[in-house]
PDB file of C-alpha atoms in Angstrom:
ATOM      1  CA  UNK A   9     -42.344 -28.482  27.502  1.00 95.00           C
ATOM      2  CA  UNK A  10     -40.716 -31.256  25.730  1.00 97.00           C
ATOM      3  CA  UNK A  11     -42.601 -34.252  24.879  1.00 97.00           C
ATOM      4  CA  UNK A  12     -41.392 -38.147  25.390  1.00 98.00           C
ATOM      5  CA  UNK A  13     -43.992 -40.985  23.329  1.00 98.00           C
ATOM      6  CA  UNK A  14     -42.698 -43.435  24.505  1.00 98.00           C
ATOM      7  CA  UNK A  15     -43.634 -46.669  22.717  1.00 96.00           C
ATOM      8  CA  UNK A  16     -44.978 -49.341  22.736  1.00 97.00           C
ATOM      9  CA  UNK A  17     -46.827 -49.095  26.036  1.00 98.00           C
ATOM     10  CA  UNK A  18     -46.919 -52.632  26.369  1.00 98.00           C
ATOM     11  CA  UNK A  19     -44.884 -55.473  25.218  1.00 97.00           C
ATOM     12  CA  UNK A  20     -45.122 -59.287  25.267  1.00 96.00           C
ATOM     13  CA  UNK A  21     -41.944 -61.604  25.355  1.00 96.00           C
ATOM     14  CA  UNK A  22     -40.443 -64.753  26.236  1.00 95.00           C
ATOM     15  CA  UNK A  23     -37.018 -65.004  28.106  1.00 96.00           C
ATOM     16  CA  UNK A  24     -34.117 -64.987  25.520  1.00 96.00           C
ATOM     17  CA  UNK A  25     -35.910 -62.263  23.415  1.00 96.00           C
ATOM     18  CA  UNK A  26     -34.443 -58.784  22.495  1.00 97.00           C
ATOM     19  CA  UNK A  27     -36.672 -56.189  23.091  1.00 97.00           C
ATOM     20  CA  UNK A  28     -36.385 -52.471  21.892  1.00 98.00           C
ATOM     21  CA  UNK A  29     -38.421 -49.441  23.598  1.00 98.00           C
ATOM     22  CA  UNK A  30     -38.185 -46.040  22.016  1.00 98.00           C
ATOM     23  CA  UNK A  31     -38.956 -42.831  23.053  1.00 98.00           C
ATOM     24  CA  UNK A  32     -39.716 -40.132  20.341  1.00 98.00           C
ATOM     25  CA  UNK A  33     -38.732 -36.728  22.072  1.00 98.00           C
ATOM     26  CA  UNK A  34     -40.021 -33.214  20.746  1.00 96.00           C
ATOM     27  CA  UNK A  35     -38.234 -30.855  20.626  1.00 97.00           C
ATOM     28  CA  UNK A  36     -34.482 -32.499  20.530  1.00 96.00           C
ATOM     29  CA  UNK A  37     -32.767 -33.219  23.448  1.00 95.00           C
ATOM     30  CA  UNK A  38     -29.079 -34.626  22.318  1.00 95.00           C
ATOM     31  CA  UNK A  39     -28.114 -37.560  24.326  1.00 96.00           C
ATOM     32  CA  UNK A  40     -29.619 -36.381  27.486  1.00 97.00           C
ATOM     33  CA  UNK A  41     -31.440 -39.240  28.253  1.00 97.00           C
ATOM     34  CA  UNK A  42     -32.007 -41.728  31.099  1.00 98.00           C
ATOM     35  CA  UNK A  43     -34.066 -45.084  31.061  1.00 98.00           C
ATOM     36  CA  UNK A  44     -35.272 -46.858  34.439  1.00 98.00           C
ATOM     37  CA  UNK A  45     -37.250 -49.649  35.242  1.00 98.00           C
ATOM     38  CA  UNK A  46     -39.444 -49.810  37.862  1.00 98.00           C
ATOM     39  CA  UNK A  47     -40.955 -53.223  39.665  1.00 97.00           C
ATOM     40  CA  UNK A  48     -44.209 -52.884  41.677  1.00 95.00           C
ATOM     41  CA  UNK A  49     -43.810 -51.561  44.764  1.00 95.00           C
ATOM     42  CA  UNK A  50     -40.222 -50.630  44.721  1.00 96.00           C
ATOM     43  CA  UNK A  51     -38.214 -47.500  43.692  1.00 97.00           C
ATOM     44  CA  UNK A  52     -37.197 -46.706  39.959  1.00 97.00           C
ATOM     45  CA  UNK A  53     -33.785 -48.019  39.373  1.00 97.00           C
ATOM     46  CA  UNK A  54     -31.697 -46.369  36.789  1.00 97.00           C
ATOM     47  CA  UNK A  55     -30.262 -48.467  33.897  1.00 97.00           C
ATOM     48  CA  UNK A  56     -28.668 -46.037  31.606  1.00 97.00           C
ATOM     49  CA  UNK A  57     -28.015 -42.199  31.267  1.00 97.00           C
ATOM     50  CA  UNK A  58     -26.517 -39.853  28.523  1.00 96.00           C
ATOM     51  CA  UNK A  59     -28.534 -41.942  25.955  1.00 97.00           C
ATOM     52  CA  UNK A  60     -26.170 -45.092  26.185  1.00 97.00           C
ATOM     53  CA  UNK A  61     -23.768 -44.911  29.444  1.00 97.00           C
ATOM     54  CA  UNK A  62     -24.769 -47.431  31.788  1.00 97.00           C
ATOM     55  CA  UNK A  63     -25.269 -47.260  35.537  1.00 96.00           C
ATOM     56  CA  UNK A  64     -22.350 -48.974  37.316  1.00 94.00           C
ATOM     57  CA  UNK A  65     -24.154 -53.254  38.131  1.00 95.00           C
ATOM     58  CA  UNK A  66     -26.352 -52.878  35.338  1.00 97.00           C
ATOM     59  CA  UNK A  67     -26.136 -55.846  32.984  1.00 97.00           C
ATOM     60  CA  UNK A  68     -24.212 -55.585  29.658  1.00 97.00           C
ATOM     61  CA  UNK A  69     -27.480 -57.042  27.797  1.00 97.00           C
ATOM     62  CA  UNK A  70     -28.788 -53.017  28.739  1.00 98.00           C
ATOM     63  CA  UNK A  71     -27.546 -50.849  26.348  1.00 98.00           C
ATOM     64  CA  UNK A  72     -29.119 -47.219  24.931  1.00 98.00           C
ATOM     65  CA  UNK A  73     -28.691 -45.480  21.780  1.00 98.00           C
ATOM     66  CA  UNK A  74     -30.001 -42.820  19.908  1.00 97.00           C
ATOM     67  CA  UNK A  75     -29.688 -38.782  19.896  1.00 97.00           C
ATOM     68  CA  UNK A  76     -31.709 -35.830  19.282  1.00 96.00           C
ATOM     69  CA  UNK A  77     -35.141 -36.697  18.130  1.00 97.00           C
ATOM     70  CA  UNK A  78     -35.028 -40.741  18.525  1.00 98.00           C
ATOM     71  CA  UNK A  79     -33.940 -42.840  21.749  1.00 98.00           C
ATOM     72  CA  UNK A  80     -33.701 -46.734  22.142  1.00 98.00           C
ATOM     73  CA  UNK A  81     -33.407 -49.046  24.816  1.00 98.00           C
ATOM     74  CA  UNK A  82     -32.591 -52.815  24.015  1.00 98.00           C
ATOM     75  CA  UNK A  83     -32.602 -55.584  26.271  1.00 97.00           C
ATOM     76  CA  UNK A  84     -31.057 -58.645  24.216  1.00 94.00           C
ATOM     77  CA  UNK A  85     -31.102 -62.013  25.681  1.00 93.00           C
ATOM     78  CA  UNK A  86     -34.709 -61.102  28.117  1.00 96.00           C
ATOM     79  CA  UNK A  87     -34.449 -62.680  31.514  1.00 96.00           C
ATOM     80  CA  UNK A  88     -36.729 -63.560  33.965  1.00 95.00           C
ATOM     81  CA  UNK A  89     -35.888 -60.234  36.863  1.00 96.00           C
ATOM     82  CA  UNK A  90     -36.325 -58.733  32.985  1.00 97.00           C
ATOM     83  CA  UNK A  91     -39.994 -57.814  33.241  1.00 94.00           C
ATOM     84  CA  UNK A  92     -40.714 -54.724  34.515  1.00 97.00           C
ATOM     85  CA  UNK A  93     -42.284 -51.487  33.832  1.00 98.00           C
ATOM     86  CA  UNK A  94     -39.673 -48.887  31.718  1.00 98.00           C
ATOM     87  CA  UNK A  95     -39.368 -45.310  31.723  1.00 98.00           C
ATOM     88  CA  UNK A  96     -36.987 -43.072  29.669  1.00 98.00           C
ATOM     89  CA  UNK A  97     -36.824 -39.059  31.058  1.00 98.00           C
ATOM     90  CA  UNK A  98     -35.309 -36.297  29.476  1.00 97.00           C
ATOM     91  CA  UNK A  99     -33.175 -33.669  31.354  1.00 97.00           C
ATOM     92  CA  UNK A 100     -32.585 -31.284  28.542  1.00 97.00           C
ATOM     93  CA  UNK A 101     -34.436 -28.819  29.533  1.00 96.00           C
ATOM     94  CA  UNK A 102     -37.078 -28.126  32.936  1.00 96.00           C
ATOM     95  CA  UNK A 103     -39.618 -29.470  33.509  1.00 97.00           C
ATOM     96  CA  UNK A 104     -38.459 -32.874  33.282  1.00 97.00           C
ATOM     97  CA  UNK A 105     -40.887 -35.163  32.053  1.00 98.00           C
ATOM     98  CA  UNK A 106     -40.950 -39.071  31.542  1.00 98.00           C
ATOM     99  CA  UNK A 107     -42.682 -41.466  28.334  1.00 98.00           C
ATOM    100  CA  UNK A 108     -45.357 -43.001  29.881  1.00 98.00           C
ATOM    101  CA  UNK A 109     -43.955 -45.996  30.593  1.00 98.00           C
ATOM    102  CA  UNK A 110     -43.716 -49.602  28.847  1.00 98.00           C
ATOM    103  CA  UNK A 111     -44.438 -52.738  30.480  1.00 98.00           C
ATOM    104  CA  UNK A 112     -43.005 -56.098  29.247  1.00 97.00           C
ATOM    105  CA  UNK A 113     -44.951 -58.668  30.755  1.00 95.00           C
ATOM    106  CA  UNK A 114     -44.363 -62.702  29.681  1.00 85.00           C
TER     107      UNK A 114
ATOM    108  CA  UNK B  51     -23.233 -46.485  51.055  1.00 94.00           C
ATOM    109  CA  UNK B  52     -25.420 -43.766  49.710  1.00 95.00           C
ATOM    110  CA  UNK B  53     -28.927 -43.737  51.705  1.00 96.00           C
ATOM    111  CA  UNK B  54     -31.950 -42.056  50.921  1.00 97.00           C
ATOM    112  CA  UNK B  55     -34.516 -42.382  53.230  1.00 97.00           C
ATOM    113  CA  UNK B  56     -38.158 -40.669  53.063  1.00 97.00           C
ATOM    114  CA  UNK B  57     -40.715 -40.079  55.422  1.00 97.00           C
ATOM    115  CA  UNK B  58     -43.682 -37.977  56.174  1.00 97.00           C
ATOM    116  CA  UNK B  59     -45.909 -39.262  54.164  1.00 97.00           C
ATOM    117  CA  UNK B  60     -50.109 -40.158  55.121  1.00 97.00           C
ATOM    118  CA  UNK B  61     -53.807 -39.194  54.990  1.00 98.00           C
ATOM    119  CA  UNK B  62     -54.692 -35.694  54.281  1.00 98.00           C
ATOM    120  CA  UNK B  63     -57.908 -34.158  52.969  1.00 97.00           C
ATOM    121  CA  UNK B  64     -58.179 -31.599  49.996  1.00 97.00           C
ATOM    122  CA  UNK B  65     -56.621 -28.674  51.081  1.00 97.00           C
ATOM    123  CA  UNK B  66     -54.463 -29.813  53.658  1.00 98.00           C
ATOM    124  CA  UNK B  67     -50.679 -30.183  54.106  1.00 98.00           C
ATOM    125  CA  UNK B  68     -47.260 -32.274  54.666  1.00 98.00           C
ATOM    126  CA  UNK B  69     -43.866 -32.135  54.755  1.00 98.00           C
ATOM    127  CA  UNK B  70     -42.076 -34.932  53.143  1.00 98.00           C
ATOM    128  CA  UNK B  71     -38.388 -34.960  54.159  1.00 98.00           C
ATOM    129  CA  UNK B  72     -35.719 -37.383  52.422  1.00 98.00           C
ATOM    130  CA  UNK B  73     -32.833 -37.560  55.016  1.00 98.00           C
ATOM    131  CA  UNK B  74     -29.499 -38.590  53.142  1.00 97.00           C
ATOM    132  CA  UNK B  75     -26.250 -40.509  53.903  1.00 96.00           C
ATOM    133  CA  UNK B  76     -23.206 -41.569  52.476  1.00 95.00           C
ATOM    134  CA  UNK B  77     -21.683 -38.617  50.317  1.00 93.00           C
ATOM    135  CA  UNK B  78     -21.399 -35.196  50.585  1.00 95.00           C
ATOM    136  CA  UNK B  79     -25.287 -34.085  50.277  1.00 95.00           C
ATOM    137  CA  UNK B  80     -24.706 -30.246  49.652  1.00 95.00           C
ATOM    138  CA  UNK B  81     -22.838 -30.829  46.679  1.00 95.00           C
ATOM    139  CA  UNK B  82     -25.298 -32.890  44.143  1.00 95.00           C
ATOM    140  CA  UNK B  83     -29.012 -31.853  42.748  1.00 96.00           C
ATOM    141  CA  UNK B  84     -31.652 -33.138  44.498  1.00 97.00           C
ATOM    142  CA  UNK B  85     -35.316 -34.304  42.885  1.00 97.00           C
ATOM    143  CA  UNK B  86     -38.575 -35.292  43.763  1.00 98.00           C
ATOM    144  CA  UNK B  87     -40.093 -38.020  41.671  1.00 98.00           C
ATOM    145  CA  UNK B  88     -44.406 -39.732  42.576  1.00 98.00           C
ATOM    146  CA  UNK B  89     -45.842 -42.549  41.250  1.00 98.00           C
ATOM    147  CA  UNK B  90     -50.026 -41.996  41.390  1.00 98.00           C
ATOM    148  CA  UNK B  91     -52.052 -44.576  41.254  1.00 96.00           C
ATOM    149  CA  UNK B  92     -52.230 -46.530  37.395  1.00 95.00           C
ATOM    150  CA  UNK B  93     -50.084 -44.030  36.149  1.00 97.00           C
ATOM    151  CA  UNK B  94     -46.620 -43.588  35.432  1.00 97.00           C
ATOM    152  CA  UNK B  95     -43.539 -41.969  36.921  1.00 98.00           C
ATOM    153  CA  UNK B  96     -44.103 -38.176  37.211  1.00 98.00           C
ATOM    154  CA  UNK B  97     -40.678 -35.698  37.806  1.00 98.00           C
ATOM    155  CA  UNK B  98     -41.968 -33.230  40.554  1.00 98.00           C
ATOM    156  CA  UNK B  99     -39.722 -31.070  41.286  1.00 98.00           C
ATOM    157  CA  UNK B 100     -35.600 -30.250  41.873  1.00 97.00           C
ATOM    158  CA  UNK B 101     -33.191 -28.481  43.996  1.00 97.00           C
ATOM    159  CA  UNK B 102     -29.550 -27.630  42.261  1.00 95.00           C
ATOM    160  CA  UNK B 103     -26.518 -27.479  44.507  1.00 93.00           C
ATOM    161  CA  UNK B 104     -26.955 -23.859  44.127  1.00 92.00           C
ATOM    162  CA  UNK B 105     -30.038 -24.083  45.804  1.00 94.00           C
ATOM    163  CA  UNK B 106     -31.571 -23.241  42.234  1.00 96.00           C
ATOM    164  CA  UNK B 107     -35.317 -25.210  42.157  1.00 97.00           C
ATOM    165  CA  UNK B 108     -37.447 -25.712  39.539  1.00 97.00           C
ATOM    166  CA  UNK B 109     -41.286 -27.329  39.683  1.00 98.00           C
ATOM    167  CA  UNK B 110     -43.893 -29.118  37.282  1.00 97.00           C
ATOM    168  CA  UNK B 111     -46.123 -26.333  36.017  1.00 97.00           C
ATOM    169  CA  UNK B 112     -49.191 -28.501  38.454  1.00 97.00           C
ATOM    170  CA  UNK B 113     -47.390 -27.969  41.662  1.00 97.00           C
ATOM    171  CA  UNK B 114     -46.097 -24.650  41.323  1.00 97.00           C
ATOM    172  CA  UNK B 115     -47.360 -22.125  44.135  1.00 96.00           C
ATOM    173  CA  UNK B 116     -48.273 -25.625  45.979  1.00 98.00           C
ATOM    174  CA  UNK B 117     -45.370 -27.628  46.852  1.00 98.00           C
ATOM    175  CA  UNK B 118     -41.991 -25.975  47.739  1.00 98.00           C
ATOM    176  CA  UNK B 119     -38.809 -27.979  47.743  1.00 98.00           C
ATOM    177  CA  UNK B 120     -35.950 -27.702  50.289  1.00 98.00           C
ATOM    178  CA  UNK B 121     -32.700 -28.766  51.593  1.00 97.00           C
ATOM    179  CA  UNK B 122     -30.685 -28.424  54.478  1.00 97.00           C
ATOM    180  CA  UNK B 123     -27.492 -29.215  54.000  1.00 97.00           C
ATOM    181  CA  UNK B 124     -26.045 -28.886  57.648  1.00 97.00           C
ATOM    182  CA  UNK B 125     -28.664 -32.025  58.446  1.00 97.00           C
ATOM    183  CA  UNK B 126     -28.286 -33.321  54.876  1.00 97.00           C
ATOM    184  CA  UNK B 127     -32.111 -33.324  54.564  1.00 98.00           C
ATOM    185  CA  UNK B 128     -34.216 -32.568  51.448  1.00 98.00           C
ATOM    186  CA  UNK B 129     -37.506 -31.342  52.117  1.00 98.00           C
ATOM    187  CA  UNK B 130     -41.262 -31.045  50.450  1.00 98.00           C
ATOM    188  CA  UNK B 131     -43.659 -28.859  51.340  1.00 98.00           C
ATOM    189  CA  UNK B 132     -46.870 -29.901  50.422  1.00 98.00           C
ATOM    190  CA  UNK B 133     -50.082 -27.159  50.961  1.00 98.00           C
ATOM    191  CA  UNK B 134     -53.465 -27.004  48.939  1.00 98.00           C
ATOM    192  CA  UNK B 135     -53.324 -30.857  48.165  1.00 98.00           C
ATOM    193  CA  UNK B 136     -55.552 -32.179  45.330  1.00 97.00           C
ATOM    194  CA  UNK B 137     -56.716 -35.249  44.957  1.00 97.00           C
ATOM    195  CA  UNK B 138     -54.505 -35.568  42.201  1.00 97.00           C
ATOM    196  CA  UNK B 139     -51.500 -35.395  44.255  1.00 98.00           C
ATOM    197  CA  UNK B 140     -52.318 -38.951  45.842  1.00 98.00           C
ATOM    198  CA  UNK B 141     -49.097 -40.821  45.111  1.00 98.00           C
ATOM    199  CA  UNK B 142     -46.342 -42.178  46.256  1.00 98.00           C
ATOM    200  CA  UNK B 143     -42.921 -40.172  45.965  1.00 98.00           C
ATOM    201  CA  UNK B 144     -39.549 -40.985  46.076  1.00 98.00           C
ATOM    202  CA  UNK B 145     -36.474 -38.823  46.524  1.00 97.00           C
ATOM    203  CA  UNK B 146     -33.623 -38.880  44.294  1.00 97.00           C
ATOM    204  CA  UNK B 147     -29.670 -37.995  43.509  1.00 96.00           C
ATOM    205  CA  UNK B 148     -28.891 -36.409  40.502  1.00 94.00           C
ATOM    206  CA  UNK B 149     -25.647 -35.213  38.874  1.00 92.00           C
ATOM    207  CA  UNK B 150     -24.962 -31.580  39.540  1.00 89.00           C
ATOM    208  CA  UNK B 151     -24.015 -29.288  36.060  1.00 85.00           C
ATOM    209  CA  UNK B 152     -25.902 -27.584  33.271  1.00 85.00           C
ATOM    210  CA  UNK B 153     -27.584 -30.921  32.109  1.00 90.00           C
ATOM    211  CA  UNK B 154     -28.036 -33.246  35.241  1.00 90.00           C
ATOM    212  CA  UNK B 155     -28.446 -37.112  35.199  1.00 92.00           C
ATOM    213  CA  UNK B 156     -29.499 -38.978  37.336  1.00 91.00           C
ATOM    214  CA  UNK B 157     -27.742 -41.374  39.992  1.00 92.00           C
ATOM    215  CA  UNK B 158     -28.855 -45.318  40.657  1.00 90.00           C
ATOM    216  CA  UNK B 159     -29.687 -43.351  44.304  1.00 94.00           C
ATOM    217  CA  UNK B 160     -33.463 -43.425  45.262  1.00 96.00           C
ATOM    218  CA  UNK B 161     -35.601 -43.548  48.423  1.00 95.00           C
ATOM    219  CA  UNK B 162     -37.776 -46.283  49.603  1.00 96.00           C
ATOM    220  CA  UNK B 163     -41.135 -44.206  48.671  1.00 97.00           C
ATOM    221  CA  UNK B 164     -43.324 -41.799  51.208  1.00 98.00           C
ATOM    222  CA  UNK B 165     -47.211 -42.480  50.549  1.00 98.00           C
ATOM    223  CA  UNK B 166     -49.272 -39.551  49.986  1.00 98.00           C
ATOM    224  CA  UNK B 167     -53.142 -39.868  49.908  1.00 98.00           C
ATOM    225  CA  UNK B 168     -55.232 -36.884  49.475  1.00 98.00           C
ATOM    226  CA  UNK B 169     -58.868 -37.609  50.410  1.00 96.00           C
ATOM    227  CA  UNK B 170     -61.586 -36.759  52.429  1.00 94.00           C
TER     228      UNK B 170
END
């Protein structure tokens, strides 16, 4: 199965900060990607697939990069609807699996 | 508008069963993959299982033999069968849309969440 460490597993911030979350994969997985973020108590919402394409509404201060071994999300400019629990998953190959999350808290 | 919308979800001791269904609207349901997705307890997201527009399905190694995912598409309905449940299997799960083709992201298309406890 292919491995996502996903790091850091939590992160502290102040609105107008860029963040960056990375997920490590093992094996490879190209650009197949996707980060969400998840609120309590509602549904995942995706922000970005294909390592850096983002999901139609979602904010330009989103953006992905990264291939093969190394992923990054970056949220510049950290608002306050910002904070939130992230996930990437990888759909290279079944099963699917997800980092174990990172939660940016204030 | 794309709707996803999942019920079946409640109480069930070890060993018994469900059937979660996800009933869809809004775009041609036969024609995209289909995935289950839980959130347990103080953990994180957890990809359960998918069914292809082919009708091609695939399962986390935990599950297998267990859980059995479905779709109808003449009532555009995905379905999970849920037998043997572990405690482990206590979470909530969501249904989602992905892409259909040989590497399949997702969609920004996701259920409301069905609540599965497993207890006695």
């Amino acid at each position: 199965d292919i491995q996502m460490t996903q790091s850091p597993s939590l992160l502290s911030a102040s609105v107008g900060d860029r963040v960056t979350i990375t997920c490590r994969a093992s094996p490879g997985i190209s650009n197949h990607v996707a980060w969400f973020q998840q609120k309590p108590g509602k549904a995942p919402k995706s922000l970005i697939f294909a390592a850096s394409t983002l999901q139609g509404g979602v904010p330009s201060r989103f953006s992905g990069s990264g291939s093969g071994t190394e992923l990054t999300l970056t949220i510049t400019s950290l608002q306050p609807e910002d904070f939130a629990t992230y996930y990437c998953q990888q759909y290279h190959a079944y099963p699917w699996t997800f980092g174990q999350g990172t939660k940016v808290e204030i | 508008e794309v709707q996803l919308l999942e019920s079946g979800g409640g109480l069930v001791q070890p060993g018994g069963s469900l059937r979660l269904s996800c009933a869809a609207s809004g775009f041609t349901f036969s024609q995209f993959v289909m995935a289950w997705v839980r959130l347990a307890p103080g953990k994180g997201l957890e990809w359960v299982s998918s069914i292809a527009d082919t009708g091609r399905t695939f399962y986390l190694d935990s599950v297998k033999g267990r859980l059995t995912i479905s779709r109808d598409n003449s009532r555009n309905t995905l379905y999970l069968h849920m037998r043997s449940l572990r405690d482990e299997d206590t979470a909530v799960y969501y249904c989602a849309m992905y892409r259909p083709g040989d590497y399949q992201p997702p969609y920004d298309y996701w259920g409301q969440g069905t609540k599965v406890t497993v207890s006695s």
